[in-house]
């Protein structure tokens, strides 16, 4: 039998069903499903997505067999509706609607009222006794058809303002003005008739062809236009962004028209089965009396609220459907309940009322905010509509972001003036007065002012100013620039790479086009979207701990996941914040961040500039009390939860990028000559610092650094242990590539540990492990694991060295790589599972081959990226570590991964699992 290309649907029965989305598109499949469950849907049929693919394979021709199938389906529709398509007496009108597997809003317009011709118009007027309505439908058909079929689908690219639609809109406006009308509904039958003629003249003039006065021609023109639209500019662009494959194709839905524009007994509307913004279990929607589909969304008339619950300040005075037509409203509400019970999700629906009869035209799973997603998931599980596992899967991990940051008030945002757009590096909202240097930020903040720091780009020297700022804005840099990393770590609002900004730190101003931001001007930033506004907008606070739905959902999440979630934190407040967000330990404390404090950096520089071991040791030891204080604070805050502390990592010269003024100052402070300092700085200069003297290479050259840091950590641990505070430090040696590097540094640490334990007379709980961030380390992981007690995959450096991409210079070529699809995404943001991921997987396997209980985790940006977290679960990591504000996101991603790929053995005690495996093997052997 020939393949079926056309699927019929009508109330009570349909050839298709909801599960057939791939073949029928989302709209077609759901229309069929609604028919099957007895919801009133105007009869029609769906032409499959496969036909779309075939259309393109066939040089944009439709097979003869399709005509037959369409004719047969049309005959069924005519029978069901008691009307005839193209008939003079009781003509059937149809809509031609697109519908891909995934909804692609704005990709393709629907053509309504197809089938109106000089032959059918009189018949329709006779049967409806409503000339005005018929000509209203007719002028709409001409506009939509000319725009969608004759212009867009035909590939005509008319200059801005010369397209048919705009010219027709202008003609209509002109007529309304001449007649003194405010609303479209005031146009009379005569007006509309005249307008239709004007529209036809515009078609002829602009397109050079007449508007087809033949129902069949209109039908096939519409069908082809929908297929054609699949490869329209808008659709291609949309698919690129949404990563929708080109070979999916779109379906075409041909459906009996029902009319919301026949008079005051008719209407059209859209609704959500629950509030999509808050998640509140309230029917939420808008409707318009005497109108056709597009009017509600087009914004030409202000829609009325569906019910009391939907009324807002602006629509309080408008009559709701609930008030105006309680009978129909009740019917609609019943359908709402039926649909939710059936689909077990919040739906977005479209309906039309024709002469007091309700028809459903569309339903699909509705888009929702993060806040709403969480609330609906928990509510629906509580209502037993779904189970807890489904509830967890319902929330995309990144949606939680929204609950964790204060945001700009969305209502105020709509009316605010946009100054510039950049990359959304740190989410949430920020409002403050513009300042242009870190010192100014600090000084203003000291006076209690709220500031936003605007820089070309930031460096570690700006950190004090960044920290006190409400938000950070940079003209340069990408999503992994210094500003972005630091801001995300703090959960601070940040926009980077705002290229249209010209910043002058000297003049303390920035310009974007003809807008100037002067020091002290109020600006607001939406870091979730990357938009900067020139005014002070109100902010709505985030308080996830006060959100009962969030709290409930996260307890389910924690019960489901099998991987721990830690945080990257360098200070006790960060650590405390992360614990509040559910962190179970610290996966990375970077000790170098601790050195940028003005009080400490002097000693750091003194150490770096030291000529010999003796002076260096002296300088280093001045840092000991500071470090000890830091570690005491963090270990105490974490109260026995594991804390991974990384020994000094960055190239030394990063601490001594100084201008002449600063060199002079330093020279006085540490009593070393200017010439000497300059010579030493020159000596430290490296061509490739990221591959230079850094990481464990520092500790190997200057063991006193390692010794001091180990002592600070272990003495802090010892003192706390004596005070009965539980501690669990994990000392991490960075940038190991050869086992001997590890062995060398471990020896220093173990020696210090022995000394400290003796001095304090305590036995210390601690571990020594390493970061796996050099490809070679992953390859010899078995040998390293003979000595290292834990691995933490430093996937930032691993990506850098695995790809050979300098993290700091990637901005030069990454945009081209993404545009040309050489890489699917920034590998520093989402782990390259195919390549770098193999290094991780291999490292884990190798490492555990010599040390089965080896604790493995990941730190670095990827630890907070949901896709990367899923990967970490699959390769058997014990934990992921991410910035405090990503912790809930990582917990959610870990739970979803555990649901999708449960780790059976890990969930049970080892012995039990073994016994079970044995039994299984036995049973298998028996079966054979
Ligand atoms: P989109 O995919 O952009 O939502 P639709 O195919 O749903 O496009 O069409 C847009 C609107 O046109 C619908 O919301 C509905 O109001 C109207 N419409 C479509 N088909 C019909 C029909 N058969 N009868 C009445 N109105 C229709
Ligand atoms: Mg629609
Ligand atoms: Mg590193």
Tab-separated table of C-alpha atoms and ligand atoms in Angstrom, residues 27 95 97 110 112 255-258 268 293 350 352 361-362, ligand 1:
chain	number	residue	atom	x	y	z
A	27	UNK	CA	-0.089	21.262	15.979
A	95	UNK	CA	-7.298	27.756	7.087
A	97	UNK	CA	-1.585	26.287	8.990
A	110	UNK	CA	-1.218	31.051	8.801
A	112	UNK	CA	-7.165	32.100	7.039
A	255	UNK	CA	-8.833	23.012	8.737
A	256	UNK	CA	-12.423	24.179	8.508
A	257	UNK	CA	-12.696	27.843	9.375
A	258	UNK	CA	-14.782	28.821	12.329
A	268	UNK	CA	-11.465	34.463	19.738
A	293	UNK	CA	-7.220	34.775	15.384
A	350	UNK	CA	-6.341	28.778	21.290
A	352	UNK	CA	-12.751	30.597	18.827
A	361	UNK	CA	-8.053	25.390	17.508
A	362	UNK	CA	-4.795	24.470	19.176
B	1	LIG	P1	0.575	29.878	14.953
B	1	LIG	O1	1.292	28.604	14.761
B	1	LIG	O2	1.377	31.069	14.582
B	1	LIG	O3	-0.086	29.950	16.282
B	1	LIG	P2	-1.972	29.139	13.894
B	1	LIG	O4	-1.960	28.133	12.813
B	1	LIG	O5	-2.304	28.650	15.239
B	1	LIG	O6	-0.592	29.891	13.863
B	1	LIG	O7	-2.972	30.279	13.472
B	1	LIG	C1	-3.044	31.509	14.123
B	1	LIG	C2	-4.453	31.822	14.517
B	1	LIG	O8	-5.316	31.762	13.395
B	1	LIG	C3	-5.059	30.851	15.489
B	1	LIG	O9	-4.756	31.208	16.806
B	1	LIG	C4	-6.523	30.990	15.244
B	1	LIG	O10	-7.048	32.001	16.053
B	1	LIG	C5	-6.591	31.368	13.800
B	1	LIG	N1	-7.027	30.170	13.055
B	1	LIG	C6	-6.279	29.208	12.509
B	1	LIG	N2	-7.051	28.250	11.947
B	1	LIG	C7	-8.320	28.631	12.147
B	1	LIG	C8	-9.590	28.057	11.820
B	1	LIG	N3	-9.696	26.900	11.167
B	1	LIG	N4	-10.677	28.719	12.208
B	1	LIG	C9	-10.581	29.896	12.845
B	1	LIG	N5	-9.450	30.485	13.189
B	1	LIG	C10	-8.309	29.858	12.846
